[in-house]
CSV table of C-alpha atoms in Angstrom, one decimal:
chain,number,residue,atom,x,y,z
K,212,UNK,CA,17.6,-94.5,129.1
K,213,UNK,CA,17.4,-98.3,128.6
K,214,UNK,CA,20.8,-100.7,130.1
K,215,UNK,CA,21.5,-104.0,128.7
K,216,UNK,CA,23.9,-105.8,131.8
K,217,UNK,CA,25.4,-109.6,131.6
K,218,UNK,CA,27.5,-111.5,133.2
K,219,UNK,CA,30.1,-112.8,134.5
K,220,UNK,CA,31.8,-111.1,131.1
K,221,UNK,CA,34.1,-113.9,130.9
K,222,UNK,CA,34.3,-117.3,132.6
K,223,UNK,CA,36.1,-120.6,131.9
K,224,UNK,CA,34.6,-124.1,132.9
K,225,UNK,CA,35.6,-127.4,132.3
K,226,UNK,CA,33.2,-129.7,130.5
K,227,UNK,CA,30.8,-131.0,132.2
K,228,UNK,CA,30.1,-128.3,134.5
K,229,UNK,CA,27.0,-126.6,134.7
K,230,UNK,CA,26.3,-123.0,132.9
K,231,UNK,CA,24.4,-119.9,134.5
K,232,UNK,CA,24.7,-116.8,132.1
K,233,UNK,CA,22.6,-114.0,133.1
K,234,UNK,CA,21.1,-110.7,131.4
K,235,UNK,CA,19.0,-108.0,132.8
K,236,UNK,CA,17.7,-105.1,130.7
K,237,UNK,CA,16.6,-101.4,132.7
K,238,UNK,CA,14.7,-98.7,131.3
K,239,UNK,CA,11.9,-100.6,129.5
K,240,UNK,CA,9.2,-103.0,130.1
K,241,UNK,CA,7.8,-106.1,128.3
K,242,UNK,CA,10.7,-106.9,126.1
K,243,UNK,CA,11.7,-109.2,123.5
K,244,UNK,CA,14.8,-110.6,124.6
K,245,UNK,CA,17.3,-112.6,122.4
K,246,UNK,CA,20.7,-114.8,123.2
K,247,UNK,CA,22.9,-115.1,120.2
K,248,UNK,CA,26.4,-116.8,120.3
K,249,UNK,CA,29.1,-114.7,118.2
K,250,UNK,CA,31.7,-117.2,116.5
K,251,UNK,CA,34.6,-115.9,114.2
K,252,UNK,CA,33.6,-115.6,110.5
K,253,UNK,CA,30.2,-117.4,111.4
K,254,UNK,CA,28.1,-113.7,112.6
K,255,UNK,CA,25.9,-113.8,115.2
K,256,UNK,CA,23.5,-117.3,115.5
K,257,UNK,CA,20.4,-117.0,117.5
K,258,UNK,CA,20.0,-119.3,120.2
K,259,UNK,CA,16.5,-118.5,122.2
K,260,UNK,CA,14.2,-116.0,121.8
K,261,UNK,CA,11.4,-114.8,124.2
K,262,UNK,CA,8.5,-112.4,124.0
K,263,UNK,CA,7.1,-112.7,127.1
K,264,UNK,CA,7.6,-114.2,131.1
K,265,UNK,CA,7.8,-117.6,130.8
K,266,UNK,CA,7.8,-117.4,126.8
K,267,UNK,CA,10.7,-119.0,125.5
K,268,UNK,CA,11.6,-120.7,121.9
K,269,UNK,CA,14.2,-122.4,120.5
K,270,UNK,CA,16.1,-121.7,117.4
K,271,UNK,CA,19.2,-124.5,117.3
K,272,UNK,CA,18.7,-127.6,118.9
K,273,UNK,CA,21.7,-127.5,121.4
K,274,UNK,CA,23.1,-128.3,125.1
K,275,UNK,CA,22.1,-125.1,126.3
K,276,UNK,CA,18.8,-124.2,127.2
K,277,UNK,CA,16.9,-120.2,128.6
K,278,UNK,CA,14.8,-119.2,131.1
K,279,UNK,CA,12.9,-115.8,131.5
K,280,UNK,CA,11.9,-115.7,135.2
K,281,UNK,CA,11.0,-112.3,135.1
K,282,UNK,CA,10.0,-109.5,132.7
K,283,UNK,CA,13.6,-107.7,132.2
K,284,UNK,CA,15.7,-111.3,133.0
K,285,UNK,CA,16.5,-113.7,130.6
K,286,UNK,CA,19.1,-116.5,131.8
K,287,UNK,CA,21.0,-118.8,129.6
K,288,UNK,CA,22.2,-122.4,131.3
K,289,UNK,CA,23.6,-125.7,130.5
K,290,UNK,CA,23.5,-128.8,133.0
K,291,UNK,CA,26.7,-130.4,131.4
K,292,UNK,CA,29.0,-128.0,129.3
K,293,UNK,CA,30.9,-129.6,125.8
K,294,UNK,CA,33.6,-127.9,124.8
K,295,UNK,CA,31.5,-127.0,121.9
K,296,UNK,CA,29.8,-124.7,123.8
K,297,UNK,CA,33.0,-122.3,124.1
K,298,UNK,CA,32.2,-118.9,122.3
K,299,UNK,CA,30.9,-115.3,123.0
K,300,UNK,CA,27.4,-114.9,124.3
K,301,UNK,CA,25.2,-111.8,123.7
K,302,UNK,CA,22.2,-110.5,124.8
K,303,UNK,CA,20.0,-108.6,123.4
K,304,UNK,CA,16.4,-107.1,123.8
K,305,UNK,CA,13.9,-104.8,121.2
K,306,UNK,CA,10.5,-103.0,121.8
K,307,UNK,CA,7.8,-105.4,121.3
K,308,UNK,CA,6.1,-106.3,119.0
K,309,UNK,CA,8.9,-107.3,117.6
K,310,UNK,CA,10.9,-106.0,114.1
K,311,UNK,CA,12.3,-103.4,115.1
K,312,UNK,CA,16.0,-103.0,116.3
K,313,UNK,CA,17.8,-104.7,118.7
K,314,UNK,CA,20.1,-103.6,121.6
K,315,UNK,CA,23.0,-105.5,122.8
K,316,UNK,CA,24.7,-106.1,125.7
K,317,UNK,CA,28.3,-106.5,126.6
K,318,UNK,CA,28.8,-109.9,126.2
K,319,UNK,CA,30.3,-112.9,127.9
K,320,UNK,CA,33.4,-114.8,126.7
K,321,UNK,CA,32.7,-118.3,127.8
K,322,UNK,CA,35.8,-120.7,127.3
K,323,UNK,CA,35.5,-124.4,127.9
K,324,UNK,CA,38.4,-126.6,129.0
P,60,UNK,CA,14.8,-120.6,105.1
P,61,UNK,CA,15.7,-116.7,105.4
P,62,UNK,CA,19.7,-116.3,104.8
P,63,UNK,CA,22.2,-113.1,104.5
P,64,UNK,CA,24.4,-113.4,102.7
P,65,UNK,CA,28.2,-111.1,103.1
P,66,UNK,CA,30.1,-111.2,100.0
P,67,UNK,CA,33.5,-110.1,101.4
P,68,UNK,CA,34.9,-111.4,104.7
P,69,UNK,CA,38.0,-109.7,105.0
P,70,UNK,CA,38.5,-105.8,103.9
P,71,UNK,CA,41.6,-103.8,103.8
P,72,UNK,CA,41.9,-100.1,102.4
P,73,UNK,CA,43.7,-97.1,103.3
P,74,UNK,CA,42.5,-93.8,105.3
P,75,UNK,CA,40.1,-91.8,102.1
P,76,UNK,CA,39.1,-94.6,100.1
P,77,UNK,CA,35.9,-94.9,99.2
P,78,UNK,CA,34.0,-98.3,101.0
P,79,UNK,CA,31.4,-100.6,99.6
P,80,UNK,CA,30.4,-103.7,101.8
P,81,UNK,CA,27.7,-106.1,100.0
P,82,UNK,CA,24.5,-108.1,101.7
P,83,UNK,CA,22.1,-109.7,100.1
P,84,UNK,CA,19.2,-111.5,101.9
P,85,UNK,CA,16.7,-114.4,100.4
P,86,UNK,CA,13.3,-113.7,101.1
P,87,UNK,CA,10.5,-112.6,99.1
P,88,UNK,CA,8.2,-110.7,101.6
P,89,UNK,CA,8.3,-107.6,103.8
P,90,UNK,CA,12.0,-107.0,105.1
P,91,UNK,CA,13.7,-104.5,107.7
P,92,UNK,CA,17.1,-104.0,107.4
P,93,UNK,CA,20.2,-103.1,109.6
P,94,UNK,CA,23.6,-102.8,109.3
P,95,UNK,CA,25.4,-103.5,113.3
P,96,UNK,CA,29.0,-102.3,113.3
P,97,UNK,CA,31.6,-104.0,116.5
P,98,UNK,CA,34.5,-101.6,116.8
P,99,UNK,CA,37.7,-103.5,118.8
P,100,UNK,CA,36.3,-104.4,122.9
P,101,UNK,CA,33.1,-102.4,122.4
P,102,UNK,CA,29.4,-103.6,122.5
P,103,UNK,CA,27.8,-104.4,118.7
P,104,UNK,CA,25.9,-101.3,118.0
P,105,UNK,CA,23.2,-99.9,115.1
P,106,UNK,CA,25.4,-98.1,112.4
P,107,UNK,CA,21.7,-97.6,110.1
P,108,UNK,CA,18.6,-99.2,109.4
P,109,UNK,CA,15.9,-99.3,107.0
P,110,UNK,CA,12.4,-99.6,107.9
P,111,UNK,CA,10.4,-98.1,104.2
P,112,UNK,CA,10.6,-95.0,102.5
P,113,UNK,CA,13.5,-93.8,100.8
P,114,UNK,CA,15.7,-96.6,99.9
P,115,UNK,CA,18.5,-94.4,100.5
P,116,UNK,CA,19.5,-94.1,104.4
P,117,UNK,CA,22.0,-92.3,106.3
P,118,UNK,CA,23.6,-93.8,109.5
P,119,UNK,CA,26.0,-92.7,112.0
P,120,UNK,CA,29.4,-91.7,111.0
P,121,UNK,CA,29.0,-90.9,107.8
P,122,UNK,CA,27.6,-94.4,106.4
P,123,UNK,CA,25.1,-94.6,104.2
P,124,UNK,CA,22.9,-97.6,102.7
P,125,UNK,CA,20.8,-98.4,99.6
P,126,UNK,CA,18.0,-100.8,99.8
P,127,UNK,CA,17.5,-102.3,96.6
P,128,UNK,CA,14.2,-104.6,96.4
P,129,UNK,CA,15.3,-106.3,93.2
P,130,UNK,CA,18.1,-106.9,94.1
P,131,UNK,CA,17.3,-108.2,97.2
P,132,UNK,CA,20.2,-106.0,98.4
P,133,UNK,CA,21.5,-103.2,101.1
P,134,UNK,CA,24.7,-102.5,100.8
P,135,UNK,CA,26.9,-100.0,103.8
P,136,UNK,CA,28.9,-97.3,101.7
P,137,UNK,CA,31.4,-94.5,103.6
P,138,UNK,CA,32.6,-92.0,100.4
P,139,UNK,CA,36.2,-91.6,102.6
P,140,UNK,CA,37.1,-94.3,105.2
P,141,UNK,CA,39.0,-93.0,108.3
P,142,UNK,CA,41.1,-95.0,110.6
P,143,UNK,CA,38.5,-95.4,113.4
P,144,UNK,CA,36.0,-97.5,110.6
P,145,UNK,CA,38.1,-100.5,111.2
P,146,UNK,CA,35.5,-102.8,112.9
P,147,UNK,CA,33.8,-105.1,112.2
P,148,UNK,CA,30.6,-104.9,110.1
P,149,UNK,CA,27.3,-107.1,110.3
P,150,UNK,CA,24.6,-106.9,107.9
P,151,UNK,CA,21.3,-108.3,109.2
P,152,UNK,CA,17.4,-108.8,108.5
P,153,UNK,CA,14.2,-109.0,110.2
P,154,UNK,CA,11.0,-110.3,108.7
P,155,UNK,CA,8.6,-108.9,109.9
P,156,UNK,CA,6.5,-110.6,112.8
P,157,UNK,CA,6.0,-110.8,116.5
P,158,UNK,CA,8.8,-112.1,117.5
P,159,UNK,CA,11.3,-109.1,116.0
P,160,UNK,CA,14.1,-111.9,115.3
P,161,UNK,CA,17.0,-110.8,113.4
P,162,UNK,CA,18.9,-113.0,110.7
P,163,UNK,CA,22.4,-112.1,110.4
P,164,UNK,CA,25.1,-112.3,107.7
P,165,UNK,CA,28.3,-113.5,108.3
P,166,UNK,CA,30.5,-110.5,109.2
P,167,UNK,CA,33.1,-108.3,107.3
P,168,UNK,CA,36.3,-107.0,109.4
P,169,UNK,CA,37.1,-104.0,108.1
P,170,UNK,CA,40.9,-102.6,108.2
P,171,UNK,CA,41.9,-99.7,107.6
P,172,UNK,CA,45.5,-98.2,107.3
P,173,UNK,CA,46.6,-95.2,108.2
């Protein structure tokens, strides 16, 4: 069966520090893969979205920025953090092509001080 | 720009009443449709979804959903709500292409009472 991992699942960093999120995804190959952040009352905003190694687009012009290095790894990073940036981060991945469901992981609780 | 649209943020009801949580989407082509559901410290799961056929789909649980293309609508129904529903309840659409991305409403926390 298919695992969705991240971490750390929470971490606090002061601004201006860099970011290193990281999600992996077992039990499937050639994913879409997805970072959302989750804020109170506002759902879940898409971040970055990737369909393939390498493949990576943008949703909301932001601080942050993804990487895919490999098939089942996405990675989410910042080289400065604002304390805008605080918020839950989730991961998620679907069959591709794409429009069908997505699975998500466990999330990370990021906290900027 | 694609939207969904959550008519009621905040829900309260006791255990056995009957739920109905709106969503309404803006988009005039070929939709899929999910309802996620985030219980208290657990990961954001699928509760139902809607791919074609009947517009009328059972989820997990006991939920329920009606796609209504006129409308532009799928509301989540549960006949008798039970303590456990309280959660949280995300309504959320995918148009249809390559890249499978998923537009999300806003969220309703559920509560119920025992």
């Amino acid at each position: 069966s298919q695992t969705i991992h991240q971490w750390p699942a929470t971490l606090v960093q002061p601004v201006g520090s860099p970011l290193s999120l990281e999600c992996t995804v077992e039990g499937t190959s050639n994913p879409n893969l997805y970072w959302y952040r989750q804020a109170a009352g506002r759902g879940l905003q898409l971040l970055f979205y990737s369909v393939g190694i390498g493949q990576i687009s943008s949703e909301v012009p932001q601080n942050l920025s993804a990487s895919r290095p490999q098939d089942r790894q996405f990675i989410l990073s910042s080289k400065k953090l604002l304390l805008s940036d605080s918020g839950f981060y989730l991961c998620a991945w679907s069959v591709r092509p794409g429009g069908y469901e997505q699975y998500f992981g466990p999330g990370t609780r990021l906290t900027v001080t | 720009a694609q939207s969904v649209s959550q008519h009621n943020h905040h829900v309260i009801l006791s255990e056995a009443a009957s739920l109905e949580l709106g969503c309404n989407y803006s988009y005039g082509g070929t939709v899929n449709l999910f309802w996620y559901v985030q219980y208290p410290g657990q990961h954001l799961q699928l509760l139902l979804k809607y791919f074609s056929g009947d517009p009328l789909v059972k989820g997990i649980k006991g939920f329920e959903a009606e796609f209504i293309k006129s409308k532009f609508s799928f509301n989540l129904r549960k006949p008798s709500v039970q303590w456990s529903d309280t959660a949280e309840y995300f309504c959320a659409v995918n148009v249809i292409s390559n890249t499978g991305k998923l537009i999300f409403g806003q969220g309703t926390t559920l509560q119920v009472k025992p």
